[in-house]
Coordinates of C-alpha atoms in Angstrom, one line a residue:
M102 CA 0.0 0.0 0.0
L103 CA 1.4 3.3 -0.9
P104 CA 1.5 6.2 1.6
F105 CA -1.7 8.2 1.9
A106 CA -0.2 11.5 0.7
R107 CA 1.1 9.9 -2.5
I108 CA -2.3 8.3 -3.1
V109 CA -4.1 11.7 -2.8
Q110 CA -1.6 13.2 -5.4
Y111 CA -1.3 10.2 -7.8
G112 CA -3.9 7.7 -7.0
N113 CA -3.0 4.2 -5.9
V114 CA -0.1 4.0 -8.4
A115 CA 3.5 4.8 -8.0
A116 CA 4.5 8.4 -8.8
P117 CA 6.6 9.0 -11.9
P118 CA 10.3 8.8 -11.2
V119 CA 12.0 12.1 -10.4
K120 CA 14.4 13.3 -13.1
I121 CA 17.2 15.8 -13.2
K122 CA 16.0 18.9 -15.0
K123 CA 19.2 21.1 -15.0
V124 CA 22.7 21.2 -13.4
V125 CA 24.6 24.4 -13.0
G126 CA 27.8 25.4 -11.2
G127 CA 29.4 28.5 -9.8
T128 CA 32.9 29.3 -8.6
N129 CA 32.7 27.2 -5.5
S130 CA 29.4 25.4 -5.7
A131 CA 27.0 23.3 -7.9
F132 CA 23.3 22.9 -8.0
I133 CA 21.0 20.1 -9.2
L134 CA 17.4 21.1 -10.2
Y135 CA 14.9 18.2 -10.2
D136 CA 11.7 18.2 -12.2
D137 CA 9.7 18.3 -9.0
G138 CA 11.1 21.7 -8.2
R139 CA 13.6 20.8 -5.6
L140 CA 17.0 22.5 -5.9
F141 CA 20.0 20.8 -4.1
G142 CA 23.3 22.5 -3.6
A143 CA 26.8 21.3 -2.8
G144 CA 30.2 22.9 -2.3
S145 CA 31.1 26.1 -0.4
N146 CA 28.6 28.3 1.4
S147 CA 31.1 31.0 1.9
N148 CA 28.9 33.5 0.1
G149 CA 25.6 32.2 1.3
E150 CA 24.8 30.7 -2.0
L151 CA 23.4 27.4 -0.6
N152 CA 20.6 29.2 1.3
I153 CA 21.4 27.7 4.6
G154 CA 22.2 31.0 6.4
N155 CA 25.6 32.4 7.5
Y156 CA 27.3 28.9 7.8
T157 CA 30.6 29.0 6.1
G158 CA 31.8 25.7 7.6
W159 CA 29.3 23.6 5.6
N160 CA 31.7 21.2 3.9
G161 CA 33.3 19.7 6.9
A162 CA 34.9 16.3 6.5
T163 CA 32.0 14.8 4.5
P164 CA 31.0 16.8 1.4
R165 CA 27.3 16.4 0.6
W166 CA 24.3 17.8 -1.2
I167 CA 21.6 19.7 0.7
L168 CA 18.1 20.9 -0.2
S169 CA 18.6 24.6 -1.0
Q170 CA 15.2 25.7 -2.3
S171 CA 11.8 24.3 -3.3
N172 CA 9.3 24.9 -6.0
V173 CA 12.0 26.2 -8.4
D174 CA 11.3 26.3 -12.1
N175 CA 14.7 27.3 -13.3
V176 CA 18.1 28.1 -12.1
W177 CA 21.3 29.9 -13.3
S178 CA 24.9 30.3 -12.0
G179 CA 28.2 30.3 -13.9
P180 CA 32.0 29.8 -13.8
F181 CA 32.5 33.3 -12.4
A182 CA 29.4 33.3 -10.1
Y183 CA 29.5 33.5 -6.2
G184 CA 25.7 33.1 -6.1
V185 CA 22.7 31.7 -7.9
V186 CA 19.6 33.1 -9.6
T187 CA 16.4 31.0 -9.3
Q188 CA 13.0 31.4 -10.9
I189 CA 9.9 30.6 -8.9
G190 CA 6.8 31.1 -10.8
T191 CA 7.1 34.6 -12.4
E192 CA 9.6 36.0 -9.9
F193 CA 13.4 35.8 -10.0
Y194 CA 15.5 35.7 -6.9
Y195 CA 19.3 36.0 -6.1
T196 CA 21.2 34.3 -3.3
G197 CA 24.9 34.9 -2.7
N198 CA 27.6 37.6 -2.7
A199 CA 25.9 41.0 -2.7
Q200 CA 28.5 42.5 -5.0
A201 CA 26.5 41.2 -7.9
R202 CA 23.9 43.8 -6.9
N203 CA 26.5 46.6 -6.4
L204 CA 26.8 46.3 -2.6
N205 CA 30.0 46.4 -0.7
S206 CA 32.4 43.5 -0.4
G207 CA 31.6 41.4 2.7
T208 CA 27.8 41.6 2.3
Y209 CA 25.7 38.6 1.4
Y210 CA 22.2 37.5 0.6
Y211 CA 21.8 34.4 2.8
S212 CA 18.3 33.8 1.6
P213 CA 16.7 34.5 -1.8
S214 CA 16.2 38.2 -2.6
N215 CA 13.6 39.2 -5.2
L216 CA 15.2 40.9 -8.2
N217 CA 11.8 42.5 -9.2
L218 CA 12.4 42.0 -12.9
S219 CA 8.8 42.7 -13.9
T220 CA 9.0 46.0 -12.0
A221 CA 12.1 47.0 -13.8
I222 CA 10.6 46.1 -17.2
G223 CA 7.2 47.7 -16.4
T224 CA 5.2 44.7 -17.7
T225 CA 4.9 41.0 -17.2
D226 CA 4.5 40.3 -20.9
Y227 CA 8.0 39.1 -21.7
T228 CA 10.2 35.9 -22.0
V229 CA 13.5 35.4 -20.2
L230 CA 15.9 33.9 -22.8
D231 CA 19.0 33.7 -20.6
V232 CA 20.6 34.9 -17.3
R233 CA 24.3 35.4 -16.7
V234 CA 25.7 35.6 -13.1
T235 CA 29.1 36.7 -11.9
L236 CA 30.6 38.1 -8.7
Y237 CA 30.1 41.6 -9.9
S238 CA 26.9 41.5 -12.0
I239 CA 23.6 39.8 -13.1
H240 CA 22.3 40.2 -16.6
F241 CA 19.0 39.1 -18.2
L242 CA 18.3 38.6 -21.9
I243 CA 14.7 39.4 -22.5
R244 CA 12.3 39.0 -25.4
M245 CA 9.4 41.3 -25.4
S246 CA 6.0 40.5 -26.7
D247 CA 6.6 42.5 -30.0
G248 CA 9.6 40.3 -30.7
S249 CA 12.4 42.8 -29.6
T250 CA 15.2 41.9 -27.3
R251 CA 16.4 43.8 -24.2
I252 CA 19.1 43.4 -21.6
Y253 CA 18.5 44.3 -18.0
G254 CA 21.3 44.1 -15.4
C255 CA 22.6 45.1 -12.0
G256 CA 26.0 45.3 -10.4
R257 CA 29.0 47.5 -11.3
G258 CA 28.2 50.2 -13.7
N259 CA 31.0 49.5 -16.2
K260 CA 29.3 46.2 -17.2
L261 CA 25.8 47.6 -17.7
G262 CA 26.5 49.5 -20.9
R263 CA 25.0 52.7 -19.6
N264 CA 28.1 55.1 -19.9
D265 CA 28.5 55.1 -16.1
S266 CA 31.9 56.7 -16.8
T267 CA 33.0 57.3 -13.2
G268 CA 33.4 53.5 -12.8
S269 CA 32.1 53.6 -9.3
T270 CA 28.4 53.9 -10.2
G271 CA 26.2 50.9 -10.7
S272 CA 22.8 49.6 -9.7
I273 CA 21.3 47.5 -7.0
S274 CA 18.0 47.3 -9.0
L275 CA 17.8 45.9 -12.5
V276 CA 18.2 48.6 -15.2
Q277 CA 18.1 48.5 -18.8
S278 CA 21.3 48.5 -20.9
T279 CA 20.7 51.6 -23.0
S280 CA 23.4 50.9 -25.6
V281 CA 21.6 47.9 -27.0
I282 CA 18.1 49.3 -27.6
G283 CA 16.9 48.4 -31.1
T284 CA 19.4 45.6 -31.5
N285 CA 18.3 42.0 -32.1
I286 CA 20.5 40.0 -29.5
V287 CA 20.8 36.3 -29.7
K288 CA 23.4 35.5 -26.9
I289 CA 24.9 37.2 -23.8
D290 CA 27.8 36.1 -21.6
S291 CA 29.9 37.6 -18.9
N292 CA 33.0 37.1 -16.8
M293 CA 34.5 39.1 -13.9
N294 CA 35.5 42.2 -15.7
A295 CA 33.4 42.4 -19.0
F296 CA 30.1 41.7 -20.4
Y297 CA 29.5 40.6 -24.1
Y298 CA 26.6 40.2 -26.4
L299 CA 26.1 38.8 -30.0
T300 CA 23.6 40.2 -32.4
A301 CA 21.7 38.3 -35.1
S302 CA 23.8 39.9 -37.7
G303 CA 26.9 38.3 -36.3
D304 CA 28.4 41.3 -34.6
L305 CA 30.0 40.8 -31.2
Y306 CA 30.2 43.6 -28.5
G307 CA 31.7 44.0 -25.2
T308 CA 31.8 46.5 -22.2
G309 CA 33.7 46.6 -19.0
V310 CA 37.3 46.8 -17.8
N311 CA 39.9 46.2 -20.5
V312 CA 42.4 44.4 -18.3
S313 CA 43.8 42.0 -20.8
N314 CA 43.1 43.9 -24.0
Q315 CA 40.1 41.7 -24.6
L316 CA 37.9 44.7 -25.4
S317 CA 40.4 46.9 -27.2
T318 CA 44.0 46.8 -28.2
S319 CA 44.4 50.5 -27.2
A320 CA 45.5 51.6 -23.8
V321 CA 41.9 52.4 -22.7
S322 CA 41.4 50.6 -19.4
T323 CA 37.5 50.8 -19.2
I324 CA 34.9 50.7 -21.9
Y325 CA 31.6 52.1 -20.4
L326 CA 29.6 51.9 -23.6
T327 CA 29.6 48.7 -25.7
Y328 CA 32.6 48.3 -27.9
Q329 CA 32.3 46.4 -31.2
L330 CA 34.8 43.5 -31.1
Q331 CA 34.1 41.6 -34.4
R332 CA 31.6 42.7 -37.1
N333 CA 30.3 42.0 -40.6
N334 CA 28.5 38.8 -39.9
V335 CA 31.6 37.1 -38.7
V336 CA 30.7 35.5 -35.3
K337 CA 28.4 32.5 -35.2
T338 CA 28.7 32.0 -31.5
F339 CA 31.1 32.8 -28.6
S340 CA 31.9 32.0 -25.0
V341 CA 34.1 33.7 -22.3
G342 CA 36.9 32.6 -20.1
T343 CA 39.1 34.5 -17.7
D344 CA 39.3 38.0 -19.2
N345 CA 39.1 36.7 -22.7
Y346 CA 36.5 35.6 -25.2
I347 CA 36.5 32.8 -27.7
A348 CA 34.5 33.4 -31.0
Q349 CA 33.6 31.0 -33.7
S350 CA 33.3 32.2 -37.3
G351 CA 32.4 30.1 -40.3
I352 CA 36.0 29.0 -40.8
A353 CA 37.9 29.3 -37.5
L354 CA 38.0 29.6 -33.7
Y355 CA 39.5 32.8 -32.2
C356 CA 40.6 33.8 -28.7
R357 CA 41.4 37.3 -27.6
G358 CA 42.6 38.6 -24.2
N359 CA 44.1 36.5 -21.3
N360 CA 46.1 33.7 -22.8
S361 CA 45.2 31.0 -20.3
L362 CA 44.0 28.8 -23.1
N363 CA 47.2 28.7 -25.0
A364 CA 49.5 26.9 -22.5
I365 CA 51.9 29.9 -22.4
S366 CA 50.9 31.9 -19.4
E367 CA 47.8 32.6 -17.2
I368 CA 48.4 36.4 -17.3
T369 CA 49.8 37.0 -20.8
S370 CA 47.7 39.4 -22.8
A371 CA 47.0 38.4 -26.4
T372 CA 46.4 41.5 -28.4
T373 CA 45.9 39.7 -31.7
I374 CA 43.2 37.2 -32.3
P375 CA 45.0 33.9 -33.0
T376 CA 43.3 30.8 -34.4
Y377 CA 43.4 27.4 -32.6
S378 CA 43.8 24.0 -34.3
I379 CA 41.6 21.1 -33.4
T380 CA 43.4 17.7 -33.0
S381 CA 42.2 14.2 -32.2
S382 CA 43.7 12.1 -29.5
G383 CA 46.2 10.8 -32.2
G384 CA 47.3 14.2 -33.2
S385 CA 45.6 14.6 -36.5
T386 CA 44.1 18.0 -37.4
L387 CA 40.3 18.2 -37.7
S388 CA 38.2 20.6 -39.8
S389 CA 37.1 23.6 -37.8
S390 CA 34.1 24.0 -40.1
S391 CA 32.7 20.7 -38.5
C392 CA 32.9 21.9 -34.9
Q393 CA 30.6 23.9 -32.7
L394 CA 31.9 25.9 -29.8
V395 CA 30.0 24.8 -26.6
S396 CA 31.3 26.4 -23.5
S397 CA 34.3 27.6 -21.6
N398 CA 35.3 28.3 -18.0
Y399 CA 38.3 29.6 -15.9
S400 CA 41.0 28.1 -18.1
S401 CA 39.3 25.5 -20.4
A402 CA 37.1 25.5 -23.5
F403 CA 34.9 22.8 -25.0
I404 CA 33.7 22.1 -28.5
N405 CA 31.3 19.6 -30.1
Y406 CA 33.1 17.8 -33.1
N407 CA 30.7 15.4 -34.7
Q408 CA 29.0 14.7 -31.4
V409 CA 32.3 14.2 -29.4
A410 CA 33.6 16.6 -26.9
Y411 CA 37.0 18.2 -27.3
A412 CA 38.7 20.5 -24.9
I413 CA 41.7 23.0 -24.7
G414 CA 43.5 24.6 -21.9
N415 CA 44.2 23.5 -18.3
I416 CA 42.6 20.1 -18.7
G417 CA 44.5 18.8 -15.7
G418 CA 42.5 21.4 -13.7
I419 CA 39.2 19.7 -14.4
F420 CA 40.2 16.0 -14.7
S421 CA 41.6 13.7 -12.0
S422 CA 44.2 12.6 -14.6
T423 CA 47.6 13.5 -15.9
V424 CA 46.4 15.1 -19.1
G425 CA 47.7 18.5 -17.9
R426 CA 47.6 21.6 -20.1
V427 CA 47.1 21.2 -23.9
S428 CA 47.5 24.0 -26.4
S429 CA 45.1 22.6 -29.1
Y430 CA 41.7 21.1 -28.9
T431 CA 42.0 17.4 -27.9
N432 CA 39.6 14.6 -27.5
V433 CA 39.6 14.0 -23.7
L434 CA 35.8 13.7 -23.2
S435 CA 34.7 11.1 -25.6
S436 CA 32.0 10.0 -23.2
V437 CA 30.0 13.2 -23.9
T438 CA 27.5 12.7 -26.8
D439 CA 24.6 14.9 -25.8
F440 CA 25.4 18.7 -25.7
S441 CA 21.9 20.0 -25.1
N442 CA 22.5 20.5 -21.4
F443 CA 26.3 21.0 -21.4
S444 CA 27.5 23.6 -18.8
T445 CA 30.6 24.6 -17.0
S446 CA 31.4 25.9 -13.5
Y447 CA 34.7 27.5 -12.6
N448 CA 36.8 24.4 -13.2
N449 CA 34.1 21.6 -13.9
A450 CA 31.8 20.6 -16.6
F451 CA 28.3 19.1 -16.4
W452 CA 26.3 17.2 -19.1
G453 CA 23.5 14.7 -19.4
N454 CA 19.7 14.3 -19.5
D455 CA 16.9 12.8 -17.4
D456 CA 18.6 10.4 -14.9
S457 CA 22.1 10.2 -16.4
W458 CA 24.1 13.3 -15.6
Y459 CA 27.8 13.6 -15.2
M460 CA 30.6 15.9 -14.3
T461 CA 34.3 15.9 -14.9
T462 CA 35.5 15.8 -11.2
S463 CA 34.2 15.0 -7.8
T464 CA 36.3 17.5 -5.9
S465 CA 35.7 20.8 -7.8
G466 CA 33.9 23.5 -5.8
N467 CA 35.1 22.4 -2.4
G468 CA 33.3 19.2 -2.1
I469 CA 30.9 18.5 -4.9
V470 CA 29.9 14.8 -4.7
G471 CA 29.6 12.2 -7.5
V472 CA 30.1 8.6 -8.1
L473 CA 33.3 7.6 -10.0
Q474 CA 32.6 5.9 -13.5
P475 CA 34.9 3.6 -15.4
N476 CA 35.7 6.3 -17.9
G477 CA 36.9 8.7 -15.2
T478 CA 34.0 11.0 -15.0
Y479 CA 31.5 11.2 -12.1
K480 CA 27.8 10.5 -12.1
L481 CA 25.4 12.8 -10.3
P482 CA 22.8 11.4 -7.9
V483 CA 19.5 10.5 -9.7
N484 CA 17.3 11.5 -6.7
L485 CA 18.3 13.1 -3.4

């Protein structure tokens, strides 16, 4: 006989099995969203991101997952995030380091804080296409009912594209990025110092602090309005790493800014836009026209080449192996065949569907827990 509460909800039959809906990771934490609305978190709570109060000693000797929120419809974090954005119904909330909302260092949201997105937009008739979270900012990509796109953000002013030229101004509340009005935006991304967006015409723009010449080869240190990086229908897609961006055109992959993907130096600034070769595990060169840039994080990037994952950069930083740093895209994730849910945290990667989700390491993020598989990856728990 089934429990009475389950009979009331489902009748005298077993409930459908719970499935993983989405997995995201931040700098020091990761989150599993199940299709019943439960959100579990693991890793560090040093910024309050797990929604368990001011408890920074969470990990202890036995890392584990904990129920963070309930009734969640969607969740976003990111490789450079010290917090998490959740959607519950029509409302959006932020939990974590308060610098993402332009508050002082050392302040935190230990419980979900309403971002009041509908109030900022002035209507509820819109669709959220994407959310990007970093230590210093939160950005929403919005599609309005008339088909137009908008960007709303909060945090430090130099990443909001509002000509906040003093560098010290920003916004706690979500405000519209005025430099993108009238532009059809198809993708956004952000790292610690800069924010980027791609238009339907293939033009890539950025705004923020130009610490590694990723926004401009000139000596300008801060770009307060969006700066056109590549134009004339060049860029198909892009992703960001540590003060750099990787762009894919129809014929090549490019990286500009911090050279952490090039096996030379973590801090070298690349003022040109070099192309990168794609090699198989045997060393043969693959056609860049057959690849699709998928994602990147602190010092690694991933592509889909004929439904097989290739990676470049500090591979040893995300694998419990001796692969080490590689300077060309190499087949080290042959077990990945489904890229529809592929995502990255600071130094980890997640992928899968339904009840089969995996990550590259069990120790990234101060104690994220998974079960070791024969191929060296780690499987996430089906149901917690």
